[in-house]
Tab-separated table of C-alpha atoms in Angstrom:
chain	number	residue	atom	x	y	z
A	1	MET	CA	33.726	-26.279	43.086
A	2	ILE	CA	30.935	-23.944	44.204
A	3	ALA	CA	27.250	-24.892	44.203
A	4	LEU	CA	24.259	-22.877	45.427
A	5	ILE	CA	21.214	-24.678	46.776
A	6	ALA	CA	18.086	-22.518	46.680
A	7	ASP	CA	15.027	-24.095	48.270
A	8	ASP	CA	12.610	-22.967	50.956
A	9	HIS	CA	12.438	-26.370	52.675
A	10	PRO	CA	15.276	-26.669	55.249
A	11	LEU	CA	15.252	-30.464	55.385
A	12	PHE	CA	15.491	-30.762	51.612
A	13	ARG	CA	18.320	-28.214	51.493
A	14	VAL	CA	20.260	-30.216	54.084
A	15	ALA	CA	19.651	-33.511	52.291
A	16	LEU	CA	20.655	-32.016	48.935
A	17	SER	CA	23.742	-30.424	50.464
A	18	GLN	CA	24.842	-33.705	52.013
A	19	ALA	CA	24.301	-35.565	48.747
A	20	CYS	CA	26.299	-32.946	46.843
A	21	ALA	CA	29.115	-33.139	49.379
A	22	ASN	CA	29.339	-36.875	48.797
A	23	ILE	CA	29.444	-36.355	45.034
A	24	LEU	CA	31.682	-33.284	44.796
A	25	GLY	CA	34.025	-33.995	47.694
A	26	ALA	CA	34.973	-32.240	50.894
A	27	ASP	CA	36.571	-29.272	49.110
A	28	ALA	CA	33.299	-28.191	47.496
A	29	LEU	CA	31.722	-24.980	48.764
A	30	LEU	CA	27.979	-25.563	49.181
A	31	LEU	CA	25.911	-22.465	49.908
A	32	GLN	CA	22.222	-22.364	50.795
A	33	ALA	CA	19.418	-19.848	50.224
A	34	GLN	CA	15.785	-20.117	51.253
A	35	ASN	CA	14.476	-17.475	48.847
A	36	MET	CA	15.558	-15.400	45.851
A	37	GLY	CA	16.415	-12.495	48.138
A	38	GLN	CA	19.140	-14.598	49.755
A	39	LEU	CA	20.314	-16.096	46.477
A	40	TRP	CA	21.283	-12.853	44.728
A	41	PRO	CA	23.868	-11.699	47.325
A	42	LEU	CA	25.468	-15.160	47.298
A	43	LEU	CA	25.838	-14.997	43.530
A	44	ARG	CA	27.351	-11.539	43.694
A	45	GLN	CA	29.873	-12.845	46.229
A	46	HIS	CA	30.570	-15.963	44.168
A	47	PRO	CA	30.154	-15.124	40.453
A	48	ASP	CA	32.326	-18.167	39.651
A	49	THR	CA	29.598	-20.504	40.947
A	50	ASN	CA	29.619	-23.776	39.003
A	51	PHE	CA	25.869	-24.432	39.163
A	52	ILE	CA	22.669	-23.601	41.039
A	53	PHE	CA	19.920	-25.862	42.333
A	54	LEU	CA	16.698	-23.831	42.089
A	55	ASP	CA	13.334	-24.835	43.515
A	56	LEU	CA	10.576	-24.078	41.010
A	57	LYS	CA	8.188	-22.580	43.565
A	58	MET	CA	10.642	-20.918	45.928
A	59	PRO	CA	9.550	-17.573	47.478
A	60	GLY	CA	10.517	-14.680	45.240
A	61	SER	CA	10.729	-16.843	42.143
A	62	ASP	CA	7.096	-16.529	40.961
A	63	GLY	CA	6.993	-19.424	38.518
A	64	PHE	CA	9.777	-19.216	35.966
A	65	THR	CA	10.631	-15.576	36.648
A	66	GLY	CA	13.439	-16.604	38.995
A	67	LEU	CA	14.960	-18.955	36.435
A	68	THR	CA	14.706	-16.353	33.675
A	69	ALA	CA	16.211	-13.626	35.854
A	70	LEU	CA	19.143	-15.903	36.692
A	71	ARG	CA	19.702	-16.787	33.042
A	72	THR	CA	19.577	-13.098	32.144
A	73	GLU	CA	22.054	-11.952	34.789
A	74	TYR	CA	24.306	-15.018	35.008
A	75	PRO	CA	24.022	-16.777	31.628
A	76	ASP	CA	27.189	-18.816	32.202
A	77	VAL	CA	25.977	-20.399	35.453
A	78	PRO	CA	23.934	-23.570	34.796
A	79	VAL	CA	20.643	-23.903	36.664
A	80	ILE	CA	19.308	-27.285	37.786
A	81	MET	CA	15.604	-27.061	38.581
A	82	VAL	CA	14.318	-29.157	41.471
A	83	SER	CA	10.598	-29.494	42.112
A	84	ALA	CA	7.780	-31.707	43.278
A	85	GLU	CA	6.091	-30.740	39.985
A	86	GLU	CA	6.360	-33.549	37.405
A	87	ASP	CA	4.035	-32.195	34.700
A	88	PRO	CA	5.856	-32.739	31.352
A	89	VAL	CA	4.567	-29.367	30.101
A	90	ILE	CA	6.159	-27.572	33.065
A	91	ILE	CA	9.423	-29.485	32.665
A	92	LYS	CA	9.584	-28.694	28.945
A	93	GLN	CA	8.942	-25.040	29.727
A	94	ALA	CA	11.833	-25.019	32.216
A	95	LEU	CA	14.208	-26.434	29.611
A	96	ALA	CA	12.996	-23.973	26.959
A	97	LEU	CA	13.826	-21.116	29.321
A	98	GLY	CA	17.364	-22.305	29.867
A	99	ALA	CA	17.364	-24.835	32.705
A	100	SER	CA	20.216	-27.294	32.247
A	101	ALA	CA	18.485	-30.107	34.133
A	102	TYR	CA	15.240	-30.887	35.918
A	103	ILE	CA	15.144	-33.180	38.939
A	104	PRO	CA	11.783	-34.168	40.483
A	105	LYS	CA	11.926	-34.249	44.266
A	106	SER	CA	10.600	-37.792	44.087
A	107	ALA	CA	13.829	-38.926	42.385
A	108	PRO	CA	16.422	-40.730	44.534
A	109	LEU	CA	19.200	-38.400	45.638
A	110	GLU	CA	21.680	-40.872	44.152
A	111	ARG	CA	20.605	-39.693	40.694
A	112	LEU	CA	22.100	-36.305	41.414
A	113	SER	CA	25.472	-37.647	40.328
A	114	ASP	CA	24.250	-38.202	36.755
A	115	ALA	CA	22.588	-34.779	36.600
A	116	ILE	CA	25.605	-32.918	37.968
A	117	ALA	CA	28.019	-34.752	35.664
A	118	ALA	CA	25.876	-33.933	32.614
A	119	VAL	CA	25.509	-30.264	33.542
A	120	LEU	CA	29.220	-29.789	34.258
A	121	ASN	CA	29.885	-31.373	30.864
A	122	GLY	CA	27.672	-28.760	29.206
A	123	ASP	CA	24.758	-31.126	28.542
A	124	THR	CA	21.118	-31.126	29.637
A	125	TRP	CA	19.673	-33.860	31.823
A	126	LEU	CA	16.288	-35.373	32.630
A	127	PRO	CA	15.345	-38.603	34.395
A	128	GLU	CA	15.183	-41.250	31.696
A	129	GLU	CA	11.584	-42.171	32.508
A	130	LEU	CA	10.413	-38.596	31.797
A	131	ILE	CA	12.230	-37.954	28.516
A	132	ALA	CA	9.553	-39.324	26.161
A	133	ASP	CA	6.672	-37.497	27.884
A	134	VAL	CA	8.611	-34.223	27.959
A	135	ASN	CA	9.577	-34.513	24.296
A	136	ASN	CA	5.925	-35.066	23.372
A	137	ALA	CA	4.605	-32.251	25.563
A	138	THR	CA	3.555	-28.869	24.208
A	139	SER	CA	5.433	-26.058	25.932
A	140	LEU	CA	3.666	-22.793	26.720
A	141	ILE	CA	6.957	-21.071	25.883
A	142	ASP	CA	8.077	-21.241	22.259
A	143	ASP	CA	11.733	-21.131	21.271
A	144	ASP	CA	11.371	-17.712	19.634
A	145	PHE	CA	10.068	-16.085	22.825
A	146	ALA	CA	12.764	-17.804	24.908
A	147	GLN	CA	15.458	-16.504	22.561
A	148	ARG	CA	14.043	-12.990	22.689
A	149	LEU	CA	14.033	-13.060	26.487
A	150	GLU	CA	17.720	-13.979	26.418
A	151	GLN	CA	18.428	-10.700	24.621
A	152	LEU	CA	17.192	-8.618	27.554
A	153	THR	CA	19.694	-7.095	29.936
A	154	PRO	CA	19.083	-7.606	33.683
A	155	GLN	CA	17.732	-4.050	33.953
A	156	GLN	CA	15.421	-4.559	30.980
A	157	PHE	CA	14.091	-7.789	32.463
A	158	ARG	CA	13.375	-6.006	35.733
A	159	VAL	CA	11.538	-3.271	33.840
A	160	LEU	CA	9.516	-5.893	31.947
A	161	LYS	CA	8.431	-7.493	35.207
A	162	MET	CA	7.254	-4.166	36.603
A	163	VAL	CA	5.459	-3.339	33.351
A	164	ALA	CA	3.651	-6.681	33.639
A	165	ASP	CA	2.747	-5.786	37.236
A	166	GLY	CA	1.054	-2.631	35.929
A	167	LEU	CA	3.535	-0.028	37.170
A	168	LEU	CA	3.789	3.290	35.340
A	169	ASN	CA	7.120	4.656	34.143
A	170	LYS	CA	7.210	7.102	37.060
A	171	GLN	CA	6.711	4.261	39.544
A	172	ILE	CA	9.341	2.096	37.852
A	173	ALA	CA	11.800	5.003	37.947
A	174	TYR	CA	11.196	5.332	41.701
A	175	GLU	CA	11.689	1.590	42.297
A	176	MET	CA	14.926	1.540	40.282
A	177	ASN	CA	16.164	4.932	41.497
A	178	VAL	CA	16.695	6.192	37.929
A	179	GLN	CA	15.313	8.975	35.774
A	180	GLU	CA	11.976	8.438	34.038
A	181	THR	CA	13.680	9.026	30.677
A	182	THR	CA	15.930	6.048	31.439
A	183	VAL	CA	12.878	3.879	32.070
A	184	LYS	CA	11.356	4.993	28.771
A	185	GLN	CA	14.541	3.912	27.011
A	186	HIS	CA	14.405	0.530	28.749
A	187	VAL	CA	10.739	0.053	27.821
A	188	SER	CA	11.441	0.891	24.187
A	189	ALA	CA	14.304	-1.615	24.123
A	190	VAL	CA	12.126	-4.308	25.723
A	191	LEU	CA	9.346	-3.819	23.181
A	192	ARG	CA	11.840	-3.944	20.313
A	193	LYS	CA	13.589	-7.084	21.574
A	194	LEU	CA	10.305	-8.888	22.273
A	195	ASN	CA	8.947	-7.753	18.908
A	196	VAL	CA	5.749	-6.257	20.336
A	197	ASN	CA	4.397	-2.745	19.858
A	198	ASN	CA	2.891	-1.940	23.249
A	199	ARG	CA	3.261	-2.528	26.988
A	200	THR	CA	0.106	-4.626	27.229
A	201	LEU	CA	1.434	-7.243	24.824
A	202	ALA	CA	4.781	-7.268	26.617
A	203	GLY	CA	2.966	-7.899	29.899
A	204	ILE	CA	0.941	-10.736	28.373
A	205	LEU	CA	4.145	-12.407	27.211
A	206	PHE	CA	5.704	-12.021	30.650
A	207	GLU	CA	2.688	-13.704	32.258
A	208	LYS	CA	3.713	-16.911	30.466
A	209	LEU	CA	6.583	-17.111	32.937
A	210	ARG	CA	4.263	-17.247	35.907
A	211	LEU	CA	2.668	-20.492	36.957
A	212	PRO	CA	-1.026	-20.610	37.930
A	213	ASP	CA	-1.876	-22.013	41.341
A	214	ARG	CA	-2.108	-25.747	41.015
């Protein structure tokens, strides 16, 4: 059993790791990352990871961009979101974008056992007291947009992010170390898969993945 714990708070990472060790047993491999930059190499080394704990506001994640990037590149690895954020709208948005579970940091660590069991069984999980509010919430991400995002390849998602950041094709080509014609092909594919006809609209859609300062 391999689990990755991605959170920028050292004490929480240690507490979560200890709780997971108690649940999964001594043979479990528990790896830690304090930002997205550390998480990617760990995933490349361990593509057979069973699940990931991902902090919603971890450095390098930028709202739901980290979750969406993970779901794009590693669609078979379940992601359990952990956050101090308990807004039902935010939680519903996380689930719409492919999170398998959402655990508020205020929840007792003992409840991890239920979440992990559900996720490993292929189910989704929420604390029981939040289910009704989340079901009644209006997500900023509709199912159609979430499904279209899932169609993007990792390279196309990266291009979309840079388009949303205002980079020109020449700049994107430099960042990705590819030819500009390759970037143009990626942009065309992104627009087609998102069902929009220009870069501005694609960027507006991408901004839905970012959370405003709260």
